[in-house]
Amino acid sequence: MEAAVKINTPLTKEAARRLKAGDAVEISGIIYAARDAAHKKLVALLDEGRELPFDIRGQIIYYVGPCPAGPGQVIGSAGPTTSGRMDAYAPRLIELGLTGMIGKGLRNNAVIEAMKQYGAVYFGATGGAGALLSKCIISEEITAFPELGTEALRKLEVRDFPAVVVIDSEGRDLYSIGRELYRR
């Protein structure tokens, strides 16, 4: 088994384009946490001609609504949510410079085409492992939309956050590859 590719954020388009479907990665640095409610508000800001509450260029968004932190914890369980709920918003954010997304599940063709056009990747994190994944989060702060509670936009600092490149910037999709191998 090959060693995981170490990624330090921000994730440049060049670094994103070097990643291939199936690559195991460990991400360190700043990433942002947002689910569908926060994505809807981000796109609403853009529709109003306003700026986003963070510079999206070179960023990775983790599709997560973490549980509240328990005593002695930075954050509670922080497992990935289904990525398809962000598909209506992701192409626009990718066009603005978003280079990585972390979640679980399939993505639609519009997202994949935007990834290919602008040089972004989709990482899969292990569903059901939120308690373990939260141990890779060393700090968190609410960046915007505190009224959304657990779905607020959060700035997370992560260390060696494990993920797999599910869809690379050339559109190779590990889910499709796996289904094809199974059919054979």
Short mmCIF file of C-alpha atoms in Angstrom, two decimals:
data_model
loop_
_atom_site.label_atom_id
_atom_site.label_comp_id
_atom_site.label_asym_id
_atom_site.label_seq_id
_atom_site.Cartn_x
_atom_site.Cartn_y
_atom_site.Cartn_z
CA MET A 1 0.00 0.00 0.00
CA GLU A 2 1.36 3.40 -0.98
CA ALA A 3 1.85 6.12 1.61
CA ALA A 4 -0.79 8.81 1.78
CA VAL A 5 -0.16 12.00 -0.16
CA LYS A 6 0.42 14.83 2.33
CA ILE A 7 -1.58 17.95 1.49
CA ASN A 8 -1.08 21.32 3.14
CA THR A 9 -3.73 23.93 2.52
CA PRO A 10 -4.40 26.07 0.65
CA LEU A 11 -4.81 23.52 -2.16
CA THR A 12 -3.53 25.09 -5.37
CA LYS A 13 -5.07 24.17 -8.71
CA GLU A 14 -1.69 22.70 -9.71
CA ALA A 15 -1.61 20.45 -6.63
CA ALA A 16 -5.26 19.47 -7.18
CA ARG A 17 -4.49 18.50 -10.79
CA ARG A 18 -1.67 16.18 -9.64
CA LEU A 19 -4.06 14.12 -7.51
CA LYS A 20 -5.62 11.03 -9.07
CA ALA A 21 -8.77 9.09 -8.23
CA GLY A 22 -7.87 6.47 -5.64
CA ASP A 23 -5.05 8.48 -4.01
CA ALA A 24 -5.12 8.32 -0.21
CA VAL A 25 -4.41 11.74 1.28
CA GLU A 26 -3.79 13.35 4.66
CA ILE A 27 -4.83 16.99 4.78
CA SER A 28 -3.30 19.53 7.16
CA GLY A 29 -4.03 23.23 7.52
CA ILE A 30 -7.22 25.27 7.26
CA ILE A 31 -10.38 23.85 5.71
CA TYR A 32 -13.95 25.12 5.95
CA ALA A 33 -17.01 23.22 7.17
CA ALA A 34 -20.36 23.88 5.50
CA ARG A 35 -23.50 21.96 4.68
CA ASP A 36 -26.47 22.77 2.46
CA ALA A 37 -27.93 25.60 4.58
CA ALA A 38 -24.59 27.45 4.60
CA HIS A 39 -24.10 26.79 0.88
CA LYS A 40 -27.51 28.30 0.16
CA LYS A 41 -26.52 31.44 2.10
CA LEU A 42 -23.14 31.65 0.33
CA VAL A 43 -24.79 31.57 -3.09
CA ALA A 44 -27.42 34.09 -1.92
CA LEU A 45 -24.59 36.48 -1.01
CA LEU A 46 -23.15 36.07 -4.50
CA ASP A 47 -26.58 36.62 -6.06
CA GLU A 48 -26.82 39.89 -4.12
CA GLY A 49 -23.41 40.98 -5.44
CA ARG A 50 -21.82 40.67 -2.00
CA GLU A 51 -18.51 39.07 -1.04
CA LEU A 52 -18.19 35.69 0.60
CA PRO A 53 -17.17 35.68 4.29
CA PHE A 54 -13.86 34.01 3.36
CA ASP A 55 -11.55 33.88 0.35
CA ILE A 56 -12.69 30.72 -1.42
CA ARG A 57 -9.67 30.50 -3.74
CA GLY A 58 -7.60 27.40 -3.01
CA GLN A 59 -9.91 26.27 -0.22
CA ILE A 60 -11.36 22.90 0.71
CA ILE A 61 -14.91 22.67 2.05
CA TYR A 62 -15.80 19.72 4.26
CA TYR A 63 -19.48 18.83 4.08
CA VAL A 64 -20.07 18.40 7.80
CA GLY A 65 -22.30 19.70 10.57
CA PRO A 66 -20.29 18.70 13.62
CA CYS A 67 -21.85 17.72 16.91
CA PRO A 68 -21.24 20.02 19.87
CA ALA A 69 -17.95 19.47 21.66
CA GLY A 70 -17.95 17.46 24.85
CA PRO A 71 -15.76 18.27 27.85
CA GLY A 72 -12.11 18.46 26.80
CA GLN A 73 -12.94 18.25 23.07
CA VAL A 74 -12.26 20.81 20.34
CA ILE A 75 -15.31 19.59 18.42
CA GLY A 76 -17.81 16.77 18.63
CA SER A 77 -18.27 13.96 16.14
CA ALA A 78 -17.56 15.33 12.66
CA GLY A 79 -18.46 12.79 9.99
CA PRO A 80 -19.16 13.65 6.35
CA THR A 81 -22.64 14.31 5.07
CA THR A 82 -24.07 13.35 1.69
CA SER A 83 -22.43 15.57 -0.91
CA GLY A 84 -25.27 15.54 -3.43
CA ARG A 85 -27.13 18.12 -1.34
CA MET A 86 -24.43 20.66 -2.26
CA ASP A 87 -24.49 19.86 -6.00
CA ALA A 88 -26.78 22.81 -6.81
CA TYR A 89 -24.19 25.21 -5.33
CA ALA A 90 -20.81 23.58 -5.92
CA PRO A 91 -20.22 24.47 -9.61
CA ARG A 92 -20.49 28.19 -8.85
CA LEU A 93 -18.09 27.93 -5.92
CA ILE A 94 -15.64 25.86 -7.98
CA GLU A 95 -15.72 28.53 -10.68
CA LEU A 96 -14.75 31.10 -8.02
CA GLY A 97 -11.71 29.05 -7.00
CA LEU A 98 -12.83 26.28 -4.62
CA THR A 99 -10.33 23.47 -5.25
CA GLY A 100 -11.48 20.71 -2.90
CA MET A 101 -14.59 19.24 -1.37
CA ILE A 102 -14.82 16.49 1.26
CA GLY A 103 -17.95 14.42 1.73
CA LYS A 104 -19.51 11.10 0.88
CA GLY A 105 -21.55 9.83 -2.02
CA LEU A 106 -21.99 10.60 -5.68
CA ARG A 107 -21.70 14.00 -7.42
CA ASN A 108 -23.74 15.12 -10.42
CA ASN A 109 -22.37 15.82 -13.91
CA ALA A 110 -22.45 19.61 -13.46
CA VAL A 111 -20.11 19.34 -10.47
CA ILE A 112 -17.77 16.95 -12.26
CA GLU A 113 -17.65 19.18 -15.37
CA ALA A 114 -16.83 22.22 -13.19
CA MET A 115 -14.08 20.22 -11.47
CA LYS A 116 -12.58 19.32 -14.85
CA GLN A 117 -12.86 22.86 -16.20
CA TYR A 118 -11.45 24.68 -13.16
CA GLY A 119 -9.13 22.10 -11.57
CA ALA A 120 -10.84 20.83 -8.43
CA VAL A 121 -11.06 17.47 -6.66
CA TYR A 122 -13.62 15.64 -4.55
CA PHE A 123 -12.38 13.73 -1.53
CA GLY A 124 -14.29 11.02 0.26
CA ALA A 125 -14.15 10.73 4.04
CA THR A 126 -15.32 7.62 5.85
CA GLY A 127 -18.97 7.83 6.86
CA GLY A 128 -19.68 6.52 10.34
CA ALA A 129 -16.21 7.50 11.56
CA GLY A 130 -17.08 11.01 12.76
CA ALA A 131 -15.70 10.49 16.27
CA LEU A 132 -12.34 9.39 14.85
CA LEU A 133 -12.26 12.13 12.20
CA SER A 134 -12.91 14.78 14.87
CA LYS A 135 -9.58 13.88 16.48
CA CYS A 136 -7.85 15.34 13.40
CA ILE A 137 -9.50 18.73 14.02
CA ILE A 138 -7.26 20.78 16.26
CA SER A 139 -9.23 24.05 16.29
CA GLU A 140 -12.54 25.43 15.04
CA GLU A 141 -14.28 28.77 14.93
CA ILE A 142 -17.55 29.97 13.45
CA THR A 143 -16.82 32.17 10.43
CA ALA A 144 -20.37 33.07 9.37
CA PHE A 145 -24.05 32.23 9.81
CA PRO A 146 -24.03 31.41 13.55
CA GLU A 147 -27.83 31.29 13.42
CA LEU A 148 -27.48 27.96 11.59
CA GLY A 149 -26.13 26.25 14.72
CA THR A 150 -24.22 23.09 13.80
CA GLU A 151 -24.56 24.05 10.11
CA ALA A 152 -22.79 27.41 10.53
CA LEU A 153 -19.79 28.07 8.28
CA ARG A 154 -16.75 27.04 10.30
CA LYS A 155 -13.02 27.47 9.89
CA LEU A 156 -11.31 24.25 10.94
CA GLU A 157 -7.64 23.61 11.45
CA VAL A 158 -6.90 19.96 10.69
CA ARG A 159 -3.85 17.75 11.04
CA ASP A 160 -3.44 14.60 8.93
CA PHE A 161 -7.15 14.43 8.08
CA PRO A 162 -7.56 11.15 6.14
CA ALA A 163 -9.48 11.06 2.87
CA VAL A 164 -9.42 9.46 -0.57
CA VAL A 165 -9.60 11.23 -3.92
CA VAL A 166 -12.94 9.97 -5.21
CA ILE A 167 -13.15 12.21 -8.30
CA ASP A 168 -10.07 13.86 -9.72
CA SER A 169 -9.74 16.98 -11.86
CA GLU A 170 -9.88 14.89 -15.03
CA GLY A 171 -13.27 13.47 -14.05
CA ARG A 172 -12.05 9.98 -13.14
CA ASP A 173 -14.60 8.73 -10.63
CA LEU A 174 -13.64 6.00 -8.17
CA TYR A 175 -17.30 5.01 -7.77
CA SER A 176 -17.63 4.40 -11.53
CA ILE A 177 -14.27 2.64 -11.68
CA GLY A 178 -15.32 0.35 -8.82
CA ARG A 179 -18.65 -0.51 -10.43
CA GLU A 180 -16.89 -1.32 -13.71
CA LEU A 181 -14.38 -3.58 -11.98
CA TYR A 182 -17.22 -5.35 -10.18
CA ARG A 183 -19.08 -5.96 -13.47
CA ARG A 184 -16.02 -7.67 -14.94
#
